[in-house]
Amino acid sequence: MTLRSGGRPPGSPARRVAVIGAGYVGLPTAATLAHFGHTVVLAEREPARLDALRSGRMPIVEVGLDDLVAEGVATGSLSFTGSAVEAVRGAEFVFLCVATPQRSDGSADLSFVEAAAKEIATHLEPGAVVVNKSTVPVGSATMVEQVIGRPDVSVVSNPEFLREGTAVVDSLKPDRIVVGADDAAAAAEVAGLFGATGAPLIVTDATTSETIKYASNAFLATKLSFVNALAGLCEEVGADARDVLLGLGYDKRIGFEFLKPGPGWGGSCLPKDTRALLHIARQAGYEFSLLAGAIASNDEQLARVVSKVEEACGGSVDGATLGVWGLTFKANTDDRRDSPSLQIARHLVALGARVQAFDPTVEPQPDPPEDLADLGLCPDPYEAAAKARALVVLTEWDEFRWLDFSRVFSLMARPAIVDARNLLDPSAVRRMGFRYAGIGRQ
Ligand code: UDX
């Protein structure tokens, strides 16, 4: 990826920034702020991750991130430390980019945010601004303010809207910047850090800003649940979902983005944030039944894909060998958190299938991580297809489209494909002799 040269808009000063947490949000955020000319110290407490960064290796798969980080390191704008306390020394702005995992009741676990706030509280510079970038429940800015307990320090909400796989582009050219705070001057200063993006700016109170983040992800999830349910309807009435969605997408009020039917939505954000918003609504005494329906509809979509595989195997997968292509929750990431692909693969195993899986980001290993323990991991897509009664395409890795399908055909026990991403050309594979089932298409 070629980077445009960065820099601040004329007249805007370079600021000293600390970023706490070098994950999917913190790392692109730190590298982007460095690209904009600010001096950024990124704190990562996990030694393996820190070592990787220091030696120029990226701890996550993210297109263009290596170049952006290398640029920051080369210009001296970006440096790394294992200590949050050290990072905040001299910093005017401190971004909290730590994880907010999900508790069993659907609510967000704020213990990492709280711990980070506690750790840095007494070390913050006088007048520093703490920026909550992690997705946090409504009211969290106040919680962080209380934990820090310093009248001279302001807390500002500045949610991220990064998509994994395109986080660098999304950071450099965001659709919008949202900043929420009671302290208008602090909000304006945080907004100024991103002046170089030229993105529309929404300055509001912290509660509204925190709600915007959840509302965005809940809306996207609801849109996809509608799309997947519509694809199911198309199959029943004999319509082609792709053309139906094309017809919808040209309506500017609907748009083409987020209209692809698939195995269901997943990842580290949409499932977690929809459940968290539902939890927030219930706690506030508001029954958000539309959102509850979108979540239930997503579970139905996973089940629909499993049924398609059963159908492709003649009614049951019990005892069947199945080839699976793709385990990450979407292409161009190595993230398998809440991955519909992985959930479907494991569900098939639970139904008695022997699953041979290939994913470009997963190395076959003698002692695989727990989430992969039930699966046979293959070094290439052909091995995954060998002797399979059906091949299930679960993640939309582009490279799957360009494989030698005559070879795949000759390797399989029974040439049936279930394409849960509508990635392949049905007529081309049918011409070769495959049975083909996609989503919402004949
Ligand atoms: C999402 C939001 O898009 C982002 O703004 C927020 O900051 C974090 O959560 P991400 O989790 O990276 O980003 O994934 P995204 O690209 O939004 O996809 C979410 C899920 O929807 C994936 O499972 C994906 O496969 C699925 N999806 C997306 C579809 O099935 N069809 C589509 O058309 C788009």
Short mmCIF file of C-alpha atoms and ligand atoms in Angstrom, two decimals:
data_model
loop_
_atom_site.label_atom_id
_atom_site.label_comp_id
_atom_site.label_asym_id
_atom_site.label_seq_id
_atom_site.Cartn_x
_atom_site.Cartn_y
_atom_site.Cartn_z
CA MET A 1 0.00 0.00 0.00
CA THR A 2 1.34 3.45 -0.89
CA LEU A 3 0.83 6.03 1.79
CA ARG A 4 0.07 9.61 1.04
CA SER A 5 2.44 11.76 3.00
CA GLY A 6 0.74 12.66 6.25
CA GLY A 7 0.84 15.84 8.22
CA ARG A 8 -1.34 18.23 10.07
CA PRO A 9 -3.44 20.91 8.44
CA PRO A 10 -1.57 24.25 8.35
CA GLY A 11 -1.50 25.93 11.72
CA SER A 12 -2.48 22.93 13.80
CA PRO A 13 0.18 21.99 16.33
CA ALA A 14 1.82 18.59 16.89
CA ARG A 15 0.56 17.12 20.12
CA ARG A 16 1.99 14.55 22.50
CA VAL A 17 -0.22 11.51 22.61
CA ALA A 18 -0.23 8.22 24.53
CA VAL A 19 -2.23 5.23 23.31
CA ILE A 20 -2.91 2.41 25.77
CA GLY A 21 -3.38 -0.98 24.09
CA ALA A 22 -1.91 -2.14 20.76
CA GLY A 23 -4.87 -4.18 19.54
CA TYR A 24 -7.15 -3.86 16.52
CA VAL A 25 -8.10 -0.32 17.58
CA GLY A 26 -5.04 1.00 19.42
CA LEU A 27 -2.42 0.10 16.85
CA PRO A 28 -4.09 1.68 13.79
CA THR A 29 -5.08 4.69 15.92
CA ALA A 30 -1.53 5.22 17.16
CA ALA A 31 -0.02 4.80 13.70
CA THR A 32 -2.57 7.17 12.17
CA LEU A 33 -2.00 9.88 14.78
CA ALA A 34 1.75 9.56 14.17
CA HIS A 35 1.09 9.85 10.43
CA PHE A 36 -0.78 13.09 11.13
CA GLY A 37 2.40 14.46 12.72
CA HIS A 38 1.71 13.94 16.40
CA THR A 39 4.25 12.32 18.72
CA VAL A 40 2.76 9.04 19.86
CA VAL A 41 3.86 6.56 22.51
CA LEU A 42 1.99 3.27 22.30
CA ALA A 43 1.80 1.13 25.45
CA GLU A 44 1.34 -2.63 25.16
CA ARG A 45 1.62 -4.78 28.25
CA GLU A 46 1.73 -8.19 26.50
CA PRO A 47 5.47 -8.92 25.99
CA ALA A 48 5.09 -11.02 22.81
CA ARG A 49 3.03 -8.30 21.13
CA LEU A 50 5.46 -5.59 22.24
CA ASP A 51 8.48 -7.57 21.00
CA ALA A 52 6.78 -8.09 17.64
CA LEU A 53 6.15 -4.36 17.28
CA ARG A 54 9.68 -3.46 18.28
CA SER A 55 11.09 -5.80 15.69
CA GLY A 56 8.82 -4.45 12.94
CA ARG A 57 6.38 -7.39 12.86
CA MET A 58 2.66 -6.70 13.04
CA PRO A 59 0.82 -8.63 15.77
CA ILE A 60 -2.42 -8.48 13.73
CA VAL A 61 -3.23 -8.95 10.05
CA GLU A 62 -4.21 -5.54 8.72
CA VAL A 63 -3.61 -4.28 5.19
CA GLY A 64 -1.13 -1.37 5.07
CA LEU A 65 -0.49 -1.35 8.81
CA ASP A 66 3.15 -2.41 8.51
CA ASP A 67 3.92 0.53 6.20
CA LEU A 68 2.13 3.03 8.41
CA VAL A 69 3.86 1.77 11.57
CA ALA A 70 7.25 1.68 9.82
CA GLU A 71 6.74 5.26 8.66
CA GLY A 72 5.96 6.39 12.23
CA VAL A 73 8.99 4.60 13.65
CA ALA A 74 11.29 5.94 10.90
CA THR A 75 10.21 9.55 11.46
CA GLY A 76 10.44 9.15 15.24
CA SER A 77 6.73 9.98 15.67
CA LEU A 78 5.82 6.53 16.95
CA SER A 79 7.47 4.58 19.75
CA PHE A 80 6.50 1.64 21.94
CA THR A 81 6.66 0.87 25.62
CA GLY A 82 5.50 -1.91 27.91
CA SER A 83 4.36 0.55 30.56
CA ALA A 84 1.19 2.65 30.46
CA VAL A 85 2.64 4.84 33.20
CA GLU A 86 5.69 5.58 31.07
CA ALA A 87 3.52 6.28 28.00
CA VAL A 88 1.41 8.92 29.74
CA ARG A 89 4.45 10.83 30.99
CA GLY A 90 4.40 14.13 29.09
CA ALA A 91 1.26 13.20 27.14
CA GLU A 92 -1.41 15.83 26.55
CA PHE A 93 -3.87 13.19 25.31
CA VAL A 94 -4.23 9.60 26.47
CA PHE A 95 -6.29 7.24 24.33
CA LEU A 96 -7.72 4.20 26.12
CA CYS A 97 -7.88 1.44 23.51
CA VAL A 98 -8.17 -1.62 25.73
CA ALA A 99 -10.56 -4.51 25.22
CA THR A 100 -14.16 -4.44 26.46
CA PRO A 101 -15.11 -8.11 26.22
CA GLN A 102 -18.62 -9.41 26.71
CA ARG A 103 -19.91 -10.84 29.97
CA SER A 104 -22.25 -13.84 29.95
CA ASP A 105 -25.32 -11.58 30.41
CA GLY A 106 -24.41 -9.62 27.25
CA SER A 107 -23.13 -6.55 29.09
CA ALA A 108 -19.67 -5.12 28.40
CA ASP A 109 -16.89 -6.00 30.82
CA LEU A 110 -15.20 -2.72 31.70
CA SER A 111 -12.55 -4.16 33.97
CA PHE A 112 -9.69 -3.46 31.51
CA VAL A 113 -10.82 0.15 31.03
CA GLU A 114 -11.14 0.59 34.76
CA ALA A 115 -7.75 -1.01 35.47
CA ALA A 116 -6.02 1.15 32.85
CA ALA A 117 -7.65 4.32 34.21
CA LYS A 118 -6.61 3.38 37.75
CA GLU A 119 -3.05 2.63 36.69
CA ILE A 120 -2.46 5.97 34.97
CA ALA A 121 -4.58 8.23 37.22
CA THR A 122 -1.86 9.70 39.41
CA HIS A 123 0.71 9.81 36.59
CA LEU A 124 -1.29 11.94 34.15
CA GLU A 125 0.08 15.37 33.36
CA PRO A 126 -1.90 18.31 34.81
CA GLY A 127 -4.69 19.19 32.36
CA ALA A 128 -4.33 15.97 30.34
CA VAL A 129 -7.31 14.76 28.31
CA VAL A 130 -8.22 11.06 28.55
CA VAL A 131 -9.98 9.76 25.45
CA ASN A 132 -12.19 6.69 25.59
CA LYS A 133 -11.77 4.96 22.24
CA SER A 134 -12.88 1.51 23.39
CA THR A 135 -16.56 0.75 22.82
CA VAL A 136 -18.08 1.37 26.22
CA PRO A 137 -21.59 1.48 27.64
CA VAL A 138 -23.43 4.71 28.00
CA GLY A 139 -22.16 6.47 31.12
CA SER A 140 -18.63 5.08 30.98
CA ALA A 141 -16.97 8.46 30.53
CA THR A 142 -18.36 9.38 33.94
CA MET A 143 -17.07 6.10 35.38
CA VAL A 144 -13.56 6.77 33.99
CA GLU A 145 -13.72 10.33 35.33
CA GLN A 146 -14.56 8.97 38.79
CA VAL A 147 -11.80 6.34 38.68
CA ILE A 148 -9.25 8.97 37.67
CA GLY A 149 -10.63 11.33 40.29
CA ARG A 150 -8.72 14.39 39.09
CA PRO A 151 -10.60 17.66 38.58
CA ASP A 152 -7.85 18.87 36.23
CA VAL A 153 -8.23 15.90 33.85
CA SER A 154 -11.09 15.75 31.30
CA VAL A 155 -12.52 12.55 29.89
CA VAL A 156 -13.76 12.55 26.31
CA SER A 157 -15.58 9.86 24.34
CA ASN A 158 -14.25 9.36 20.80
CA PRO A 159 -15.59 6.06 19.44
CA GLU A 160 -13.81 4.27 16.61
CA PHE A 161 -15.64 2.99 13.55
CA LEU A 162 -12.77 0.92 12.12
CA ARG A 163 -13.47 -2.25 10.20
CA GLU A 164 -10.94 -5.03 10.57
CA GLY A 165 -9.06 -5.58 7.34
CA THR A 166 -9.52 -1.95 6.27
CA ALA A 167 -8.67 -0.30 9.59
CA VAL A 168 -5.80 1.73 8.12
CA VAL A 169 -7.89 3.27 5.35
CA ASP A 170 -10.78 3.78 7.79
CA SER A 171 -8.45 5.60 10.21
CA LEU A 172 -6.83 7.78 7.60
CA LYS A 173 -10.11 8.63 5.90
CA PRO A 174 -12.92 8.19 8.40
CA ASP A 175 -16.57 8.82 7.43
CA ARG A 176 -16.95 10.98 10.50
CA ILE A 177 -15.30 11.91 13.78
CA VAL A 178 -17.49 11.77 16.87
CA VAL A 179 -16.34 13.48 20.04
CA GLY A 180 -18.43 13.58 23.20
CA ALA A 181 -17.65 15.48 26.38
CA ASP A 182 -19.07 17.86 28.93
CA ASP A 183 -15.89 19.90 28.57
CA ALA A 184 -16.35 21.57 25.17
CA ALA A 185 -12.75 22.83 25.06
CA ALA A 186 -11.36 19.31 25.60
CA ALA A 187 -13.71 17.95 22.91
CA ALA A 188 -12.50 20.59 20.44
CA GLU A 189 -8.87 19.72 21.20
CA VAL A 190 -9.47 16.01 20.58
CA ALA A 191 -11.26 16.84 17.33
CA GLY A 192 -8.23 18.92 16.34
CA LEU A 193 -5.98 15.85 16.49
CA PHE A 194 -7.88 14.48 13.51
CA GLY A 195 -8.05 17.74 11.58
CA ALA A 196 -5.96 16.28 8.75
CA THR A 197 -8.72 13.80 7.87
CA GLY A 198 -11.12 16.56 6.85
CA ALA A 199 -13.94 14.27 8.03
CA PRO A 200 -17.30 15.64 9.19
CA LEU A 201 -17.19 16.28 12.90
CA ILE A 202 -19.94 15.64 15.44
CA VAL A 203 -19.29 17.21 18.82
CA THR A 204 -21.80 16.22 21.45
CA ASP A 205 -22.10 15.05 25.03
CA ALA A 206 -20.45 11.81 26.16
CA THR A 207 -23.69 9.83 26.54
CA THR A 208 -24.76 10.66 22.98
CA SER A 209 -21.31 9.85 21.61
CA GLU A 210 -21.29 6.46 23.36
CA THR A 211 -24.78 5.76 22.03
CA ILE A 212 -23.74 6.62 18.45
CA LYS A 213 -21.18 3.81 18.49
CA TYR A 214 -23.66 1.16 19.65
CA ALA A 215 -26.38 2.49 17.37
CA SER A 216 -24.09 2.27 14.31
CA ASN A 217 -23.18 -1.35 14.91
CA ALA A 218 -26.74 -2.30 15.86
CA PHE A 219 -28.04 -0.69 12.68
CA LEU A 220 -25.47 -2.52 10.53
CA ALA A 221 -26.36 -5.81 12.21
CA THR A 222 -30.07 -5.20 11.68
CA LYS A 223 -29.44 -4.34 8.02
CA LEU A 224 -27.60 -7.63 7.52
CA SER A 225 -30.22 -9.64 9.36
CA PHE A 226 -32.80 -8.16 7.00
CA VAL A 227 -30.61 -8.98 3.98
CA ASN A 228 -30.06 -12.59 5.12
CA ALA A 229 -33.74 -13.11 5.92
CA LEU A 230 -34.64 -11.62 2.54
CA ALA A 231 -32.23 -14.05 0.87
CA GLY A 232 -34.08 -16.88 2.64
CA LEU A 233 -37.36 -15.57 1.30
CA CYS A 234 -35.89 -15.30 -2.22
CA GLU A 235 -34.99 -19.00 -2.09
CA GLU A 236 -38.57 -19.87 -1.18
CA VAL A 237 -40.25 -17.76 -3.88
CA GLY A 238 -37.61 -18.43 -6.55
CA ALA A 239 -36.23 -14.89 -6.74
CA ASP A 240 -32.54 -14.06 -7.12
CA ALA A 241 -31.44 -12.21 -3.97
CA ARG A 242 -28.47 -10.62 -5.71
CA ASP A 243 -30.70 -8.90 -8.25
CA VAL A 244 -33.24 -8.01 -5.56
CA LEU A 245 -30.46 -6.39 -3.54
CA LEU A 246 -29.12 -4.64 -6.63
CA GLY A 247 -32.61 -3.20 -7.05
CA LEU A 248 -32.53 -2.04 -3.43
CA GLY A 249 -28.99 -0.69 -3.51
CA TYR A 250 -29.62 1.81 -6.29
CA ASP A 251 -32.01 3.57 -3.96
CA LYS A 252 -29.62 6.13 -2.48
CA ARG A 253 -31.45 5.99 0.83
CA ILE A 254 -30.51 2.31 1.10
CA GLY A 255 -27.11 2.20 -0.65
CA PHE A 256 -25.01 -0.78 -1.73
CA GLU A 257 -22.84 -1.17 1.35
CA PHE A 258 -23.57 -4.01 3.74
CA LEU A 259 -25.98 -5.76 1.41
CA LYS A 260 -24.18 -9.07 0.87
CA PRO A 261 -25.98 -12.14 2.20
CA GLY A 262 -23.70 -14.52 4.07
CA PRO A 263 -23.52 -17.08 6.85
CA GLY A 264 -24.57 -14.46 9.41
CA TRP A 265 -22.77 -11.49 10.90
CA GLY A 266 -19.99 -11.93 13.42
CA GLY A 267 -16.63 -10.55 14.50
CA SER A 268 -15.42 -8.80 17.57
CA CYS A 269 -17.92 -5.94 17.42
CA LEU A 270 -21.34 -6.54 15.90
CA PRO A 271 -22.39 -9.50 18.10
CA LYS A 272 -20.91 -7.96 21.26
CA ASP A 273 -22.28 -4.47 20.67
CA THR A 274 -25.80 -5.56 19.66
CA ARG A 275 -26.09 -7.69 22.80
CA ALA A 276 -24.64 -4.88 24.91
CA LEU A 277 -27.13 -2.37 23.49
CA LEU A 278 -29.98 -4.79 24.17
CA HIS A 279 -28.71 -5.10 27.73
CA ILE A 280 -28.43 -1.32 28.09
CA ALA A 281 -31.98 -0.91 26.74
CA ARG A 282 -33.38 -3.53 29.14
CA GLN A 283 -31.65 -1.92 32.08
CA ALA A 284 -33.24 1.35 31.09
CA GLY A 285 -36.65 -0.39 30.96
CA TYR A 286 -36.84 -0.13 27.16
CA GLU A 287 -37.80 -3.22 25.18
CA PHE A 288 -35.81 -2.99 21.92
CA SER A 289 -37.68 -5.87 20.25
CA LEU A 290 -36.45 -4.98 16.76
CA LEU A 291 -32.86 -5.49 17.87
CA ALA A 292 -33.73 -8.71 19.71
CA GLY A 293 -35.30 -9.88 16.44
CA ALA A 294 -32.16 -9.01 14.46
CA ILE A 295 -30.05 -11.10 16.84
CA ALA A 296 -32.47 -14.06 16.71
CA SER A 297 -32.57 -13.79 12.92
CA ASN A 298 -28.76 -14.07 12.83
CA ASP A 299 -28.90 -17.33 14.80
CA GLU A 300 -31.48 -18.58 12.27
CA GLN A 301 -29.10 -17.74 9.43
CA LEU A 302 -26.36 -19.92 10.90
CA ALA A 303 -28.86 -22.75 11.24
CA ARG A 304 -30.01 -22.24 7.63
CA VAL A 305 -26.45 -22.69 6.36
CA VAL A 306 -26.01 -25.85 8.43
CA SER A 307 -29.29 -27.20 6.93
CA LYS A 308 -27.98 -26.49 3.43
CA VAL A 309 -24.90 -28.58 4.18
CA GLU A 310 -27.06 -31.39 5.56
CA GLU A 311 -29.18 -31.24 2.44
CA ALA A 312 -26.07 -31.35 0.24
CA CYS A 313 -25.06 -34.54 2.08
CA GLY A 314 -28.44 -36.19 1.52
CA GLY A 315 -30.10 -35.15 4.80
CA SER A 316 -27.44 -35.69 7.46
CA VAL A 317 -23.78 -34.90 7.98
CA ASP A 318 -23.33 -37.60 10.60
CA GLY A 319 -20.19 -39.55 9.67
CA ALA A 320 -19.56 -37.38 6.57
CA THR A 321 -16.21 -35.84 5.67
CA LEU A 322 -16.68 -32.17 4.86
CA GLY A 323 -14.28 -29.66 3.37
CA VAL A 324 -14.47 -26.14 4.82
CA TRP A 325 -12.87 -23.09 3.25
CA GLY A 326 -12.51 -20.12 5.58
CA LEU A 327 -12.64 -19.84 9.36
CA THR A 328 -12.14 -16.13 10.06
CA PHE A 329 -15.25 -14.00 10.52
CA LYS A 330 -14.55 -12.25 7.22
CA ALA A 331 -11.72 -12.10 4.69
CA ASN A 332 -8.50 -10.09 5.11
CA THR A 333 -8.29 -10.56 8.85
CA ASP A 334 -6.96 -13.33 11.07
CA ASP A 335 -9.72 -12.72 13.62
CA ARG A 336 -11.91 -15.70 14.52
CA ARG A 337 -13.73 -14.07 17.43
CA ASP A 338 -17.48 -14.73 17.12
CA SER A 339 -16.84 -16.00 13.60
CA PRO A 340 -19.98 -17.42 11.94
CA SER A 341 -17.65 -19.51 9.74
CA LEU A 342 -16.06 -21.15 12.75
CA GLN A 343 -19.39 -21.54 14.53
CA ILE A 344 -20.85 -23.32 11.51
CA ALA A 345 -17.78 -25.55 11.13
CA ARG A 346 -17.97 -26.55 14.79
CA HIS A 347 -21.72 -27.07 14.60
CA LEU A 348 -21.14 -29.50 11.73
CA VAL A 349 -18.63 -31.36 13.90
CA ALA A 350 -21.19 -31.50 16.72
CA LEU A 351 -23.61 -33.10 14.23
CA GLY A 352 -21.10 -35.89 13.59
CA ALA A 353 -19.18 -34.56 10.58
CA ARG A 354 -15.43 -34.81 10.16
CA VAL A 355 -14.40 -31.32 9.12
CA GLN A 356 -11.22 -30.66 7.12
CA ALA A 357 -10.68 -26.92 7.20
CA PHE A 358 -8.43 -24.52 5.37
CA ASP A 359 -8.02 -20.83 6.11
CA PRO A 360 -5.17 -18.68 4.73
CA THR A 361 -4.45 -17.36 8.24
CA VAL A 362 -4.50 -20.69 10.06
CA GLU A 363 -1.42 -22.92 10.10
CA PRO A 364 -2.01 -26.60 10.75
CA GLN A 365 -0.40 -27.23 14.11
CA PRO A 366 0.01 -30.24 16.41
CA ASP A 367 -1.46 -28.41 19.39
CA PRO A 368 -4.09 -26.04 17.94
CA PRO A 369 -5.84 -23.36 19.99
CA GLU A 370 -9.01 -24.44 21.76
CA ASP A 371 -11.42 -22.95 19.21
CA LEU A 372 -9.87 -25.10 16.46
CA ALA A 373 -9.42 -28.27 18.47
CA ASP A 374 -12.41 -30.11 16.91
CA LEU A 375 -11.33 -29.42 13.34
CA GLY A 376 -8.86 -31.08 11.02
CA LEU A 377 -6.62 -28.25 9.81
CA CYS A 378 -5.26 -28.45 6.26
CA PRO A 379 -2.28 -26.69 4.70
CA ASP A 380 -4.13 -25.90 1.49
CA PRO A 381 -7.68 -25.76 0.10
CA TYR A 382 -7.24 -28.89 -2.05
CA GLU A 383 -6.36 -31.04 0.93
CA ALA A 384 -9.45 -29.71 2.68
CA ALA A 385 -11.58 -30.85 -0.27
CA ALA A 386 -10.02 -34.33 -0.51
CA LYS A 387 -12.61 -37.13 -0.18
CA ALA A 388 -15.20 -34.63 1.03
CA ARG A 389 -18.92 -35.24 0.54
CA ALA A 390 -19.47 -31.51 0.40
CA LEU A 391 -17.32 -28.40 0.27
CA VAL A 392 -18.53 -25.46 2.36
CA VAL A 393 -17.26 -21.97 1.51
CA LEU A 394 -17.62 -19.95 4.70
CA THR A 395 -15.29 -16.94 4.43
CA GLU A 396 -15.02 -14.80 1.30
CA TRP A 397 -11.23 -15.05 0.76
CA ASP A 398 -10.75 -13.89 -2.83
CA GLU A 399 -8.13 -16.58 -3.53
CA PHE A 400 -10.85 -19.27 -3.31
CA ARG A 401 -12.36 -17.97 -6.54
CA TRP A 402 -9.20 -18.65 -8.52
CA LEU A 403 -8.52 -22.26 -7.56
CA ASP A 404 -8.35 -25.16 -9.97
CA PHE A 405 -11.91 -26.45 -9.66
CA SER A 406 -11.34 -29.40 -11.98
CA ARG A 407 -8.74 -30.54 -9.46
CA VAL A 408 -11.18 -29.90 -6.60
CA PHE A 409 -13.79 -31.93 -8.52
CA SER A 410 -11.46 -34.88 -8.97
CA LEU A 411 -10.46 -34.84 -5.29
CA MET A 412 -13.93 -34.82 -3.75
CA ALA A 413 -15.95 -37.93 -2.91
CA ARG A 414 -19.11 -36.15 -4.01
CA PRO A 415 -18.86 -32.84 -5.85
CA ALA A 416 -21.28 -30.67 -3.91
CA ILE A 417 -20.58 -27.06 -2.93
CA VAL A 418 -22.40 -24.96 -0.35
CA ASP A 419 -21.26 -21.41 -0.94
CA ALA A 420 -22.33 -19.39 2.10
CA ARG A 421 -20.77 -16.20 0.66
CA ASN A 422 -22.00 -16.41 -2.95
CA LEU A 423 -18.32 -16.23 -3.85
CA LEU A 424 -18.28 -18.65 -6.78
CA ASP A 425 -19.95 -18.52 -10.18
CA PRO A 426 -22.79 -21.07 -9.95
CA SER A 427 -23.06 -21.69 -13.70
CA ALA A 428 -19.29 -22.20 -14.07
CA VAL A 429 -19.07 -24.77 -11.27
CA ARG A 430 -22.31 -26.48 -12.34
CA ARG A 431 -20.90 -26.83 -15.86
CA MET A 432 -17.99 -28.72 -14.31
CA GLY A 433 -20.42 -31.14 -12.67
CA PHE A 434 -20.70 -29.73 -9.15
CA ARG A 435 -24.00 -29.47 -7.31
CA TYR A 436 -24.13 -25.90 -6.05
CA ALA A 437 -26.15 -24.13 -3.35
CA GLY A 438 -25.59 -20.45 -2.58
CA ILE A 439 -27.50 -18.00 -0.42
CA GLY A 440 -30.69 -16.55 -1.88
CA ARG A 441 -29.96 -17.74 -5.40
CA GLN A 442 -30.98 -20.78 -7.43
C1 UDX B 1 -17.69 -3.53 12.37
C2 UDX B 1 -18.16 -2.15 11.88
O1 UDX B 1 -18.34 -2.20 10.46
C3 UDX B 1 -17.15 -1.09 12.26
O2 UDX B 1 -17.63 0.19 11.88
C4 UDX B 1 -16.95 -1.13 13.78
O3 UDX B 1 -15.99 -0.18 14.19
C5 UDX B 1 -16.51 -2.51 14.21
O4 UDX B 1 -17.47 -3.49 13.76
P1 UDX B 1 -15.90 -5.35 11.59
O5 UDX B 1 -16.22 -6.12 12.83
O6 UDX B 1 -14.46 -5.21 11.21
O7 UDX B 1 -16.48 -3.86 11.68
O8 UDX B 1 -16.64 -6.09 10.42
P2 UDX B 1 -17.60 -5.70 9.20
O9 UDX B 1 -16.84 -5.53 7.97
O10 UDX B 1 -18.50 -4.61 9.59
O11 UDX B 1 -18.43 -7.07 9.09
C6 UDX B 1 -19.22 -7.52 10.18
C7 UDX B 1 -19.86 -8.83 9.84
O12 UDX B 1 -20.85 -8.67 8.84
C8 UDX B 1 -18.89 -9.90 9.30
O13 UDX B 1 -19.28 -11.14 9.85
C9 UDX B 1 -19.12 -9.85 7.81
O14 UDX B 1 -18.79 -11.04 7.16
C10 UDX B 1 -20.60 -9.56 7.75
N1 UDX B 1 -21.03 -8.89 6.51
C11 UDX B 1 -20.63 -7.62 6.23
C12 UDX B 1 -21.87 -9.56 5.64
O15 UDX B 1 -22.26 -10.72 5.88
N2 UDX B 1 -22.30 -8.91 4.52
C13 UDX B 1 -21.94 -7.63 4.23
O16 UDX B 1 -22.39 -7.11 3.19
C14 UDX B 1 -21.07 -6.97 5.10
#
